[in-house]
Every structure is written in C-alpha cells, then in structure tokens.
Coordinates of C-alpha atoms in Angstrom, one line a residue:
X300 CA -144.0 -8.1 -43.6
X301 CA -141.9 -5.4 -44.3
X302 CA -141.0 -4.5 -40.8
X303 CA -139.7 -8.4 -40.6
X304 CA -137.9 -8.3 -44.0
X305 CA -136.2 -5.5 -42.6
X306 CA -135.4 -6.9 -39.5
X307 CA -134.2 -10.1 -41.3
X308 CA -131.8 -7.8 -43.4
X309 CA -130.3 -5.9 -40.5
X310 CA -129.3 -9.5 -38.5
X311 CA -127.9 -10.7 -41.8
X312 CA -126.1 -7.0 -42.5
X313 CA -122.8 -8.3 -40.8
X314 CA -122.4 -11.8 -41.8
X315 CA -123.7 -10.7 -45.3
X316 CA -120.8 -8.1 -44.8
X317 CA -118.9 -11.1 -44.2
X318 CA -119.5 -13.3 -46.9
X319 CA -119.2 -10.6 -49.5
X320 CA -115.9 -9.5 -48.5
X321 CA -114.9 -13.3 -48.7
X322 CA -116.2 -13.8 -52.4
X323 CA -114.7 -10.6 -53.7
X324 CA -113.3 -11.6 -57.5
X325 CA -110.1 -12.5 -57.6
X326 CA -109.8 -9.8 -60.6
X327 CA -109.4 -6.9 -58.9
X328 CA -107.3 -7.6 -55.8
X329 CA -106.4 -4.4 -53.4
X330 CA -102.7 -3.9 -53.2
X331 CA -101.5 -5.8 -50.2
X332 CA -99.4 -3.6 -47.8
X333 CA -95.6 -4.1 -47.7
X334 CA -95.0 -5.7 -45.1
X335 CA -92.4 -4.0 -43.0
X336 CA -88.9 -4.8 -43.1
X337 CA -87.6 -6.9 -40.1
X338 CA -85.2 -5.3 -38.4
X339 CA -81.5 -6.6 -39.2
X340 CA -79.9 -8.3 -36.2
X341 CA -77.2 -6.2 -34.4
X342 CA -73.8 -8.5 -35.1
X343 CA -72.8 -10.3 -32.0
X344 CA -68.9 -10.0 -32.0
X345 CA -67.9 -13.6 -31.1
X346 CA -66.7 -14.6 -27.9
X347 CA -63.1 -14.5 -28.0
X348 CA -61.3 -17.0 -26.7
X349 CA -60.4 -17.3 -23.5
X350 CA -56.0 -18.0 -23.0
X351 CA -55.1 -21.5 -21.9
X352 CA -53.5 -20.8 -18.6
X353 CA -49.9 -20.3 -18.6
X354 CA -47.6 -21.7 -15.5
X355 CA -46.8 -19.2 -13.4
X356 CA -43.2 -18.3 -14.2
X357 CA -40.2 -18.8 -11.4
X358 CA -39.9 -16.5 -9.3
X359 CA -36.9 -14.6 -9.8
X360 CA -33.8 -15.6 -7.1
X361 CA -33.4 -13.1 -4.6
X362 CA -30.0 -11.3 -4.5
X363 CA -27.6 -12.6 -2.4
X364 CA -26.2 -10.7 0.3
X365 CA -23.2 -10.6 0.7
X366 CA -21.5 -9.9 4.3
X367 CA -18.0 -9.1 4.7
X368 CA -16.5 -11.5 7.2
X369 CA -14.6 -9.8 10.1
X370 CA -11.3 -10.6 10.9
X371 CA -11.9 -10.7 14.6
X372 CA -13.8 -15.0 14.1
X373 CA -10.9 -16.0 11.2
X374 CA -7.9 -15.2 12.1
X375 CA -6.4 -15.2 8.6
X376 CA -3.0 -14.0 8.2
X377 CA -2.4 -10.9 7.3
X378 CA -1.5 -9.0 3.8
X379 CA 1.2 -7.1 3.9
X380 CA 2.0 -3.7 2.7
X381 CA 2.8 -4.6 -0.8
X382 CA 0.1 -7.7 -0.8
X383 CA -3.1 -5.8 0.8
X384 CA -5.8 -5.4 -1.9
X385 CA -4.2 -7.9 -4.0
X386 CA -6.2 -10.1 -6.8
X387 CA -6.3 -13.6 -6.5
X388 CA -5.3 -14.0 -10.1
X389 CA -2.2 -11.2 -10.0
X390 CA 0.5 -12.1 -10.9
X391 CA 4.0 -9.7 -9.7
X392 CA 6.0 -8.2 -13.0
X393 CA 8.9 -10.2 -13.7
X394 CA 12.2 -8.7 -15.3
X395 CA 12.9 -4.6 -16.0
X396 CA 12.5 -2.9 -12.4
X397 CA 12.8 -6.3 -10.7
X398 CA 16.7 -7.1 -11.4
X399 CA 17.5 -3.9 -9.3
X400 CA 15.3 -5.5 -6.4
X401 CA 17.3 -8.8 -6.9
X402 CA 20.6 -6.8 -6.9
X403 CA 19.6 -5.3 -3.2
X404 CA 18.1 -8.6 -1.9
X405 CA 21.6 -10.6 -3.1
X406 CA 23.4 -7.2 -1.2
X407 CA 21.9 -8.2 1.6
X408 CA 22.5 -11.3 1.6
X409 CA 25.9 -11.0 0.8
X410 CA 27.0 -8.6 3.2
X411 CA 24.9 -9.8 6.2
X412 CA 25.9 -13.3 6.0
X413 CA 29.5 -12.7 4.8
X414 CA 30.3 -10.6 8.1
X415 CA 28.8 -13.1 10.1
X416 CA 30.4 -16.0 7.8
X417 CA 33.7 -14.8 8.7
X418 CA 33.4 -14.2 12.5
X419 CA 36.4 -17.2 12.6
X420 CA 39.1 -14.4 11.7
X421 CA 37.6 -12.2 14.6
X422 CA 37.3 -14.7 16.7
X423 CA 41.0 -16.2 16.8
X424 CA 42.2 -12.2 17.1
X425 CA 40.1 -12.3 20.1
X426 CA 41.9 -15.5 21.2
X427 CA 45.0 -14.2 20.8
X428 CA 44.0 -10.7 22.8
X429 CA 42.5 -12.5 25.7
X430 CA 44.9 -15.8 26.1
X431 CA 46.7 -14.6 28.5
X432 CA 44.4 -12.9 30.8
X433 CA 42.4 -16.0 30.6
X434 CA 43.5 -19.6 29.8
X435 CA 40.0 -20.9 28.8
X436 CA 39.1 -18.4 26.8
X437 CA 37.7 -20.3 23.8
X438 CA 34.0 -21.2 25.2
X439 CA 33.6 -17.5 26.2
X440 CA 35.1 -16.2 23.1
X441 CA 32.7 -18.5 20.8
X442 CA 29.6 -17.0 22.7
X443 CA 30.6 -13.6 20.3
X444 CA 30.5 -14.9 17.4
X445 CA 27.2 -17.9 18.1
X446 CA 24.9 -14.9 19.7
X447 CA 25.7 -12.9 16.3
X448 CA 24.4 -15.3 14.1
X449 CA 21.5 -16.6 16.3
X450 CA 20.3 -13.1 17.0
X451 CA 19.6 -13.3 13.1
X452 CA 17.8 -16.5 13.3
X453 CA 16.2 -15.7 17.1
X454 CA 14.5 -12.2 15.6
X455 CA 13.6 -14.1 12.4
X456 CA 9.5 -14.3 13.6
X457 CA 9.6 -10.8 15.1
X458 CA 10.9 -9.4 11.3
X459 CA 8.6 -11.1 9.8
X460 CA 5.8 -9.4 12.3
X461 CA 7.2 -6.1 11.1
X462 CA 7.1 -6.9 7.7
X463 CA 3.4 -8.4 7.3
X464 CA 2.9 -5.4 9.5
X465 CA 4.7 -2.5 7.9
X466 CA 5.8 -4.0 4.9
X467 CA 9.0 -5.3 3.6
X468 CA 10.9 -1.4 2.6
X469 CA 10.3 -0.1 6.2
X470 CA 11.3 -3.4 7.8
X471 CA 14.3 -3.9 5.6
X472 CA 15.6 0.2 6.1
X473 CA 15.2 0.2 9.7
X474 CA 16.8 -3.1 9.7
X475 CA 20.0 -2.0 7.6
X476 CA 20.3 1.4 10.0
X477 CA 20.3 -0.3 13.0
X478 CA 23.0 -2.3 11.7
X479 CA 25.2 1.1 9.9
X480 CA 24.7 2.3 13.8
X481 CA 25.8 -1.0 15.3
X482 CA 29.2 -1.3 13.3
X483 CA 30.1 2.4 13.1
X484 CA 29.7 3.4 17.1
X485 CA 31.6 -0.3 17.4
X486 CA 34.8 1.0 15.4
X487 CA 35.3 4.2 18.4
X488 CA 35.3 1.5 20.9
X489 CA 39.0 1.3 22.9
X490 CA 38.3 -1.9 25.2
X491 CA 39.6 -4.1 22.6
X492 CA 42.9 -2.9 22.7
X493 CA 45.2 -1.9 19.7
X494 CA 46.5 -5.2 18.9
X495 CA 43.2 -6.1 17.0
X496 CA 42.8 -2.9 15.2
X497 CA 39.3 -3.2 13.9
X498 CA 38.1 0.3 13.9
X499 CA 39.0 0.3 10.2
X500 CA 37.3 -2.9 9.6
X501 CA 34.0 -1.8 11.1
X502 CA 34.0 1.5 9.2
X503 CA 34.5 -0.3 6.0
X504 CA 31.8 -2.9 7.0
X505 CA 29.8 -0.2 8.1
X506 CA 29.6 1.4 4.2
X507 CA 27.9 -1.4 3.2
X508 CA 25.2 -1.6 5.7
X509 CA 24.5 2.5 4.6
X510 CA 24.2 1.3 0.6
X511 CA 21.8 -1.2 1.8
X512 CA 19.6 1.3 3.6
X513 CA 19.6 2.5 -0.1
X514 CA 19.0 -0.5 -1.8
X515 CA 16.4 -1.2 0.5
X516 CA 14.2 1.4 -0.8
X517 CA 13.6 -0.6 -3.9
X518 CA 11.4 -2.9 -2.0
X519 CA 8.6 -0.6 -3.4
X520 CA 4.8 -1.9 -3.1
X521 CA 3.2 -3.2 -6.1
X522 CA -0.2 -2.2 -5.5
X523 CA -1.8 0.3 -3.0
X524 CA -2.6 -0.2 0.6
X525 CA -6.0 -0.5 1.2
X526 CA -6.4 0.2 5.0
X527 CA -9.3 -0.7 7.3
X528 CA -12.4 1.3 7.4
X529 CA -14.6 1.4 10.4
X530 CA -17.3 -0.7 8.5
X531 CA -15.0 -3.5 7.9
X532 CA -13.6 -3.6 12.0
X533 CA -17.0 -3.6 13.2
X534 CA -17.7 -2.3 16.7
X535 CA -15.1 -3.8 19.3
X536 CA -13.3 -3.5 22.4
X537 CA -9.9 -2.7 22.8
X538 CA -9.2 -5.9 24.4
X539 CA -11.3 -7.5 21.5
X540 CA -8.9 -5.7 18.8
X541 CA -5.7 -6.7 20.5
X542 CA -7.0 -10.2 21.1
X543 CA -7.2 -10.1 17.0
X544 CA -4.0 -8.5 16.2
X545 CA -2.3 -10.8 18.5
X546 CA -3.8 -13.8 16.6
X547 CA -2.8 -12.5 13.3
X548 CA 0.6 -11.9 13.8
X549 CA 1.4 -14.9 15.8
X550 CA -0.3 -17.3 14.0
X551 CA 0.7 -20.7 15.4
X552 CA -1.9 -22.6 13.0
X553 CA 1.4 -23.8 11.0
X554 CA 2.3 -26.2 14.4
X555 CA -0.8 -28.2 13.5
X556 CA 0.3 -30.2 11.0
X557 CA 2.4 -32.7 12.0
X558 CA 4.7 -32.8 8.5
X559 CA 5.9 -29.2 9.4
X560 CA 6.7 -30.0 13.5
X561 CA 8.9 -33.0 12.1
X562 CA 10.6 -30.4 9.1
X563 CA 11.0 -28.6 11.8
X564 CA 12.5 -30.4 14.4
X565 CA 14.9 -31.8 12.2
X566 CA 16.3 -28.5 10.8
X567 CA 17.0 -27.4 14.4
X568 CA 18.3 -30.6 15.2
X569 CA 20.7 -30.3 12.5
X570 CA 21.8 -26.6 13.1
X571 CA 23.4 -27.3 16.3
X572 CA 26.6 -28.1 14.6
X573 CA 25.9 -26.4 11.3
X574 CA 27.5 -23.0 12.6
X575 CA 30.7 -24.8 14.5
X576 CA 32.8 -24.9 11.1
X577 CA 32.6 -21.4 10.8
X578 CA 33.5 -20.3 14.1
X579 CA 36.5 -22.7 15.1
X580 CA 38.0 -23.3 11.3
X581 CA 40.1 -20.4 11.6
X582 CA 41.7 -21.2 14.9
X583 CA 42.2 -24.8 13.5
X584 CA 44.3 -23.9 10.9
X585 CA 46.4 -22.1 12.9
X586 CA 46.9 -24.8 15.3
X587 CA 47.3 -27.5 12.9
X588 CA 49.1 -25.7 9.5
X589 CA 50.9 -23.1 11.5
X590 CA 53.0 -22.7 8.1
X591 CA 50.1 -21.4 6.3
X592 CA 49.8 -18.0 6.7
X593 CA 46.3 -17.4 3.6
X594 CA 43.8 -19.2 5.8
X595 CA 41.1 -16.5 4.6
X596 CA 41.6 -18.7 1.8
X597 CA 39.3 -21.2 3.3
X598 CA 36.3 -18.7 3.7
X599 CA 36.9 -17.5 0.0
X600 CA 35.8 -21.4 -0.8
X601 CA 33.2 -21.8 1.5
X602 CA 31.6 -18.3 -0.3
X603 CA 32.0 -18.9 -3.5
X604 CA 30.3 -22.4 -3.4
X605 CA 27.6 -21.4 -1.2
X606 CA 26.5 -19.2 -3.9
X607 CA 27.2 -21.6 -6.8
X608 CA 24.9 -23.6 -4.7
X609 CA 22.2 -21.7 -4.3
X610 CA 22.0 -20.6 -8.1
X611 CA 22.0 -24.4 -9.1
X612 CA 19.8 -25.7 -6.0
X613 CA 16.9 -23.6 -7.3
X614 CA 16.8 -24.7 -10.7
X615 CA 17.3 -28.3 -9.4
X616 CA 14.3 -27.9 -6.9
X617 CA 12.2 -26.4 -9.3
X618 CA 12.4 -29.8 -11.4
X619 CA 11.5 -32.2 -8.2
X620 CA 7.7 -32.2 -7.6
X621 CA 6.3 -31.7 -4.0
X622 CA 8.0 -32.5 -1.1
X623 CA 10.6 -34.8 -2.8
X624 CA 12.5 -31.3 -2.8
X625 CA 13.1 -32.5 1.2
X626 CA 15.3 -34.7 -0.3
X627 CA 18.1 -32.3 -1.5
X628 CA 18.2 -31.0 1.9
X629 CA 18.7 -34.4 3.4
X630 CA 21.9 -34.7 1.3
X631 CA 23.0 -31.3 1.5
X632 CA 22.7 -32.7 5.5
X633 CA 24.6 -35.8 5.6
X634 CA 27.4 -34.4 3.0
X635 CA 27.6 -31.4 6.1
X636 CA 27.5 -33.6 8.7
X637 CA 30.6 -35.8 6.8
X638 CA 32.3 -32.8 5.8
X639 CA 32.6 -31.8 9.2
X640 CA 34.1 -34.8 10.7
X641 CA 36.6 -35.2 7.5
X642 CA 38.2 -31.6 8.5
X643 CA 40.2 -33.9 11.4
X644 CA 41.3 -36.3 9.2
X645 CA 43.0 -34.0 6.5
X646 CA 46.5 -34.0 6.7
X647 CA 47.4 -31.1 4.1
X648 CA 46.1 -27.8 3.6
X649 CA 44.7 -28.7 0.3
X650 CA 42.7 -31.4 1.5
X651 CA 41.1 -29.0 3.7
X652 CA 40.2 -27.0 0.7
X653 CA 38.3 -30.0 -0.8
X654 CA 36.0 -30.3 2.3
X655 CA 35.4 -26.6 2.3
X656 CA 34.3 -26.5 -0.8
X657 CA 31.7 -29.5 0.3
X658 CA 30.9 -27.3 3.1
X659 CA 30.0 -24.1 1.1
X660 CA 28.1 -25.9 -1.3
X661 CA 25.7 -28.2 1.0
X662 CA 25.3 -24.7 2.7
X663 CA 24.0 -23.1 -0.7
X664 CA 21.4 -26.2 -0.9
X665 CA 20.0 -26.3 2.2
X666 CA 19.7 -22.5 2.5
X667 CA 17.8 -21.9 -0.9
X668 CA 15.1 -24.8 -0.7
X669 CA 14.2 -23.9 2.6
X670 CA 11.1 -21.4 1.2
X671 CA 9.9 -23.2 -1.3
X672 CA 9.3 -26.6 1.1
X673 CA 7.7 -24.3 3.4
X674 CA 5.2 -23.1 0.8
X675 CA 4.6 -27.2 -0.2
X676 CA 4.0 -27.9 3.5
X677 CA 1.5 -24.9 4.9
X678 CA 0.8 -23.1 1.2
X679 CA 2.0 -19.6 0.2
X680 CA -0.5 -18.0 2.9
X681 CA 1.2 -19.0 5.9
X682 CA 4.7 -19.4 4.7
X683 CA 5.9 -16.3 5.3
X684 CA 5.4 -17.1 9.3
X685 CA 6.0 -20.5 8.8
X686 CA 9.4 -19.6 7.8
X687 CA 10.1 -16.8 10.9
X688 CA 9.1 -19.7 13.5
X689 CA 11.3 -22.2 11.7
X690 CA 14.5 -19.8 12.0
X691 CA 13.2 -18.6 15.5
X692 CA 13.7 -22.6 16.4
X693 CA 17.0 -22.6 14.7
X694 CA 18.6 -19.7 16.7
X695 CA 19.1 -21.9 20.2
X696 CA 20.8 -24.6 18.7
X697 CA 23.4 -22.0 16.6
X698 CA 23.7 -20.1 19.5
X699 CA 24.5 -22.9 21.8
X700 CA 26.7 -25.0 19.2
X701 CA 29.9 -23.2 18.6
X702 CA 30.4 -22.6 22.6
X703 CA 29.7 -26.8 23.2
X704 CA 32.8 -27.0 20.4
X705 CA 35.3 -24.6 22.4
X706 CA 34.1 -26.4 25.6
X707 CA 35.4 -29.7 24.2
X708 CA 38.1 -27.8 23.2
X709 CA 39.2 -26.9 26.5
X710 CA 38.5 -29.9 27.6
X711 CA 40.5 -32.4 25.5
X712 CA 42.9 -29.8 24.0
X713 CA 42.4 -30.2 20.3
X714 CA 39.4 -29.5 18.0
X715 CA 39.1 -33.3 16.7
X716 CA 36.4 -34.3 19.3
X717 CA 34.7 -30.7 18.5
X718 CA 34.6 -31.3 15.4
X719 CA 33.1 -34.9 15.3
X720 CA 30.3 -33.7 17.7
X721 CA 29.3 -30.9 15.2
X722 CA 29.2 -33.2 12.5
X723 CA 26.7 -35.5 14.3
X724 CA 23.8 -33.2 14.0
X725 CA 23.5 -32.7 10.6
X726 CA 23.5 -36.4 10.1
X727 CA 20.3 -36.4 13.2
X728 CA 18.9 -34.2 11.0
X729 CA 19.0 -35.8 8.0
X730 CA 17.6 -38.8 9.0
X731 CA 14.4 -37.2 10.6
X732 CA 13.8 -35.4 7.5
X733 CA 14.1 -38.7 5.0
X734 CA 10.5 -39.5 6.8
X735 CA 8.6 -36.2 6.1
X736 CA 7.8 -36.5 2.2
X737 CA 6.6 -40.8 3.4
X738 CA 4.6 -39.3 6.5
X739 CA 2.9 -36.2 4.1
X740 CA 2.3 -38.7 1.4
X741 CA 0.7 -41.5 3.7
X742 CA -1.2 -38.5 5.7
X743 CA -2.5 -37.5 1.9
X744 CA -3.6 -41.3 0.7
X745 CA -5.4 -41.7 4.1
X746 CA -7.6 -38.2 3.6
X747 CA -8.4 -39.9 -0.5
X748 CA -9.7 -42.7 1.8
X749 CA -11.4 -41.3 4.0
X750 CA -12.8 -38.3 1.8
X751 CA -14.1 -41.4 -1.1
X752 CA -15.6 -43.4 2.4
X753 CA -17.5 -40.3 3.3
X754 CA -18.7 -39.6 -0.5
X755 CA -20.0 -43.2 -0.9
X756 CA -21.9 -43.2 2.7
X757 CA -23.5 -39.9 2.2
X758 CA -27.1 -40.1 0.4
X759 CA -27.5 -37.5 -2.2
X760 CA -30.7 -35.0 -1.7
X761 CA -33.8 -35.7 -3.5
X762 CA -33.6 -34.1 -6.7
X763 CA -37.1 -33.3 -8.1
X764 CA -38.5 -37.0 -7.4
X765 CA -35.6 -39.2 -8.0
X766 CA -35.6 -42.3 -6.9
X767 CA -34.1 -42.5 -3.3
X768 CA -32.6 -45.6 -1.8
X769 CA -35.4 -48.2 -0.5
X770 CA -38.5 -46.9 -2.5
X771 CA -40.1 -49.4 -3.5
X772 CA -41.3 -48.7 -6.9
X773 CA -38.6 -47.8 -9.3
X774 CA -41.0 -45.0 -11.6
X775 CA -39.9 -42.3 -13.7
X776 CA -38.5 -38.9 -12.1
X777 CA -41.1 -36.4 -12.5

C-alpha cells in the first residue's frame, strides 16, 4: 500500500506541480519582468517627389555663317578710291574743307569748257589764215574745233574707268598735266604762221591748266582704301581675274533698262547741233555785222548765263520729284533748238544778244540736271558709268555737227540753212525725251501689278497648323 501511494504521488507530482502553481494567492504576486522596450522604428525619410517633366527647351539657333561673296559671280561696280570701305549709312562732310573742293571743281569747269566755248574766235582766225590757200576751208576748219570738244565727251567712259579705278585726285592731276603739256608745247609751234599769233594765248591758257593740277589735289579721299586681300579674290586664273575686271569697269548693265536707252538716244540725238552755235557764231557775225568789231561780246553772254543757269537749274530740280526733272531738259531743248534757228532771223546786233543769252542759259539747264536724272534712272551705284557711256554717245554727234554746218556752208554760201539744221536736233531731242518720265512711270505701275498678282497667287507656308486652303475642317491652330 505504501509502495502504490507512492507511485500514485510520483504520477500526480507534475500535474500537482501544475495545479498548485495555478492556484497560487493572488496576495503575493512575483514581480512580472519588464517587458523589453520595442525597438523605435528607424524614420523613413519620405519619398520626395519626383519633378513633373519639363519640355525640353529649343535648341539654341546655330550661328550663321557668313561667306563673303566674290566679286568674280556679281559683277558689282566698283568703289572708288575715296568710296572703298565706305558705310552704308555715311554720309560725306558738308561745308568747311568742302568749299575749297567746290572752288577747284567750278576751276575746272570753267577753264576747260571756256577754252573750248570759245573755239569760234580760233576758228574764224584760222579762216582767215587758210582762205586763200584753200576756198572751202570752213568744213575742214570746223573739224578743229568739233574733235576738241568731242574728245571730251568721247574719253568721258575711259575717265570715269580711271577714276572708279584710281580715284578721282589721280585721274583729275594726270588729266590737268596732260592738258598744261598740250597747250604749252602748242604755243612754240611755227606752222600757223604769225598772222594768228597765239603763242601768247596758249601760255596764258596754259597757267590755268598748271593751278588746276593744284587744285586738283583737294580731291582728297574721305576714308581709307581698303584693298583686296588674297582671302577675299579667292583662288583664280589670270584669264578669270581679267574676265572680272573687265566686267567691272565696263559695266553695260545700265543698257538694260529701256528708260535710260531712250534718255539716251535722245540726248545724242539732240547734241548734233548743240555744239554748231559755238563754232560758226563768230564767223557769222563777221559776215553779217561786219561793223561790229566786240563780237567776243556774244561769248561773254552765252558764259555768264550758262552759269546763272546752272546755279538756278539745281535748286529748281531739286524741287521736282523723280523723273519729272526730264522735263526741264526738254525745254532747255526746244528753247536751244528755237534759239538756234532765231540767230538768222535777227536783223541787229542786239537781237543777237537776246538769243545768246537763251542759248547760254538752256545750256546751264541741260548741263546741271544731267547727273541727278541719271541717279533717278539706274540709282547712285551705277551712275557714275551711266553718265561716261551717255557722254561717250554724245561725242559722235558733237564731233560730226559743226563740220555738217560749214559743209552747208560751202554749199549754199551763207550760214542760214546751217543754222536751221542745227536747230532741228535739239527739238528731235526734246520730243523723244517728253516720253521717258510716261514710259518709267507706266513700266513702274505694271511691276505694282504684277508684283500684287504674284503676292495674291502665292500660298503662304504652313505656320504651325494653320489652316491651309482646302482643309476641310476649319479647327483651331495648334
């Protein structure tokens, strides 16, 4: 019994273990363990946000490249001297400096076209010298005086060569010693004879043409020349550079325009009797007024209005828009052309004066407006050349008027039918030129047309989704 009461206690040891550890009195409770602290979470830095996405900004425009175009494709005309290396917006210094470059340019003028102005004296001397070794001397004694004055005229486009080539002080010097050389060796000459005694006169004449080599170094550049470097020419043949300089110094672009052929067809229409007053006058006077003994008279008033002309013709023309300028010189035209068939028909000396004075001053107009229609007809680039060719067209006609009058003088015996046929020129002239401002300005309405035609025909590119011509949903541009 006490072996199985044993065994009994030892199988209930454990639960009995159990059981007491569950009914334990409440009074004295063990300390409960602390329970361990839980481990603070680590932050979690918040995900930033992420950036909208930005358009991708424009690319930025490539530089342009500029090339320098060659002369050799675009013949332009070329700057002068005093021009090269000029700014588009420069404008030349007026006043101080540029009154003593007036002074030599009126110098010029005046003594160049005042020698040849006067050839009349020279040549009724020469008609007295050679009358009576040769009975028809007045056609062969007019070629001296016509060849002067057209050799002006006839080198007129090879000057102004030099000068877009050399510039206008070289040109103009070389130019005034070739003429000091002319007259001076002219005045040792002994084939004229005594009886005309002009070695005096050309010594005196010859002064003036050494102050004007002078005067002729005022022309001074205004800016410095600016010559071509080998990057600018390029690599070419010789044949290729000559081809190029030949193009830019006889540039014949001016002939296209058909206002400029008429303007000038009708100025050397008109100078085949412009230069016939001036060579025969003299030798009419004596024929007709053999009492008057002050025919130099005559050349005074053809002088002094000429220039009264000119210093009232600019102001006038720089008042008349345009071409209407073209106007002046169609009445500076037919006053000449009148003029010239009214010497005839005066009866007294001083009626003779009173066309002369018409004479000099229809001379002053159509002289000065002369550049200035040029630079409304081609523009100031090509007027320089525009010019030369124009008084390179005029030199035939000049050259062969004044003999035609003493051939009609030989032929009829007086100078009325010579002077009637120079007067019909002029009024020729005239005539073509009242059409050139009505052609320009129907040539100019016709290229509105045309230009506004071409405008409305043409579509315009598609800008960013406009709305093109035919689509057939009229939405917004994007």
């Amino acid at each position: 019994m006490a072996l199985q009461s044993q065994a009994s206690e030892e199988a209930k040891g454990p639960w009995q273990e159990a059981d007491q550890e569950q009914q334990e009195p409440v009074g004295s409770p063990e300390p409960e363990p602390e329970p361990e602290p839980e481990p603070e979470p680590v932050p979690v830095p918040p995900p930033e946000p992420q950036p909208e996405p930005q358009p991708l900004p424009d690319p930025a425009p490539l530089p342009e490249l500029e090339f320098e175009s060659e002369r050799v494709h675009e013949p332009e005309p070329t700057p002068t001297v005093e021009t090269r290396g000029t700014a588009r917006g420069f404008q030349p210094p007026e006043g101080g400096f540029g009154w003593v470059v007036v002074f030599a340019a009126t110098w010029c003028n005046g003594s160049i076209f005042g020698i040849h102005n006067s050839v009349g004296i020279l040549y009724s001397m020469l008609l007295e010298e050679e009358k009576e070794k040769n009975r028809q001397v007045e056609f062969q004694a007019a070629w001296v005086g016509a060849l002067a004055m057209g050799m002006i005229f006839f080198c007129s486009p090879i000057v102004s060569i030099f000068t877009d080539r050399l510039g206008c002080r070289i040109t103009a010097t070389a130019g005034a010693a070739v003429a000091f050389i002319g007259l001076h060796t002219s005045s040792f000459t002994r084939m004229l004879g005594d009886k005309i005694k002009l070695a005096q006169t050309f010594q005196v004449l010859s002064t003036f043409m050494f102050v004007l080599m002078l005067l002729s170094l005022t022309y001074r550049p205004l800016l410095p020349s600016s010559q071509d470097t080998p990057s600018k020419r390029g690599v070419r043949t010789l044949h290729q550079r000559f081809l190029a300089q030949l193009r830019k110094y006889f540039n014949m672009r001016v002939f296209r325009q058909r206002t400029y052929r008429i303007w000038a067809f009708g100025i050397a229409a008109a100078a085949l009797g412009y230069f016939v007053p001036y060579v025969h006058l003299m030798k009419y006077v004596e024929e007709e007024f053999s009492e008057i003994k002050e025919t130099w008279v005559l050349l005074v008033c053809i002088g002094a209005t000429s220039g009264l002309g000119r210093l009232v013709s600019g102001h006038i023309s720089d008042s008349i828009p345009g071409l209407k300028k073209i106007y002046l010189q169609v009445l500076s035209f037919l006053l000449l052309g009148l003029m010239s068939m009214m010497i005839p028909l005066c009866r007294d000396f001083g009626g003779l004066i009173v066309v002369c004075l018409f004479l000099g001053l229809c001379d002053g107009f159509f002289i000065t407006i002369m550049a200035p229609i040029a630079f409304e007809l081609v523009g100031p680039m090509q007027a320089s050349q525009a010019i030369g060719y124009l008084l390179g067209m005029m030199a035939l006609p000049m050259i062969a008027g004044p003999p035609i009058a003493g051939l009609l003088r030989n032929c009829f015996g007086d100078y009325h039918v010579a002077f009637y046929f120079a007067g019909v020129p002029p009024i020729i002239g005239a005539v073509i030129l009242f059409f050139v401002p009505l052609m320009h300005q129907r040539m100019f309405k016709k290229e509105q047309r045309d230009s506004s035609k071409d405008k409305m025909l043409a579509p315009d590119p598609d800008p960013n989704g406009e709305l093109l011509p035919g689509s057939p949903n009229p939405e917004e541009p994007i």
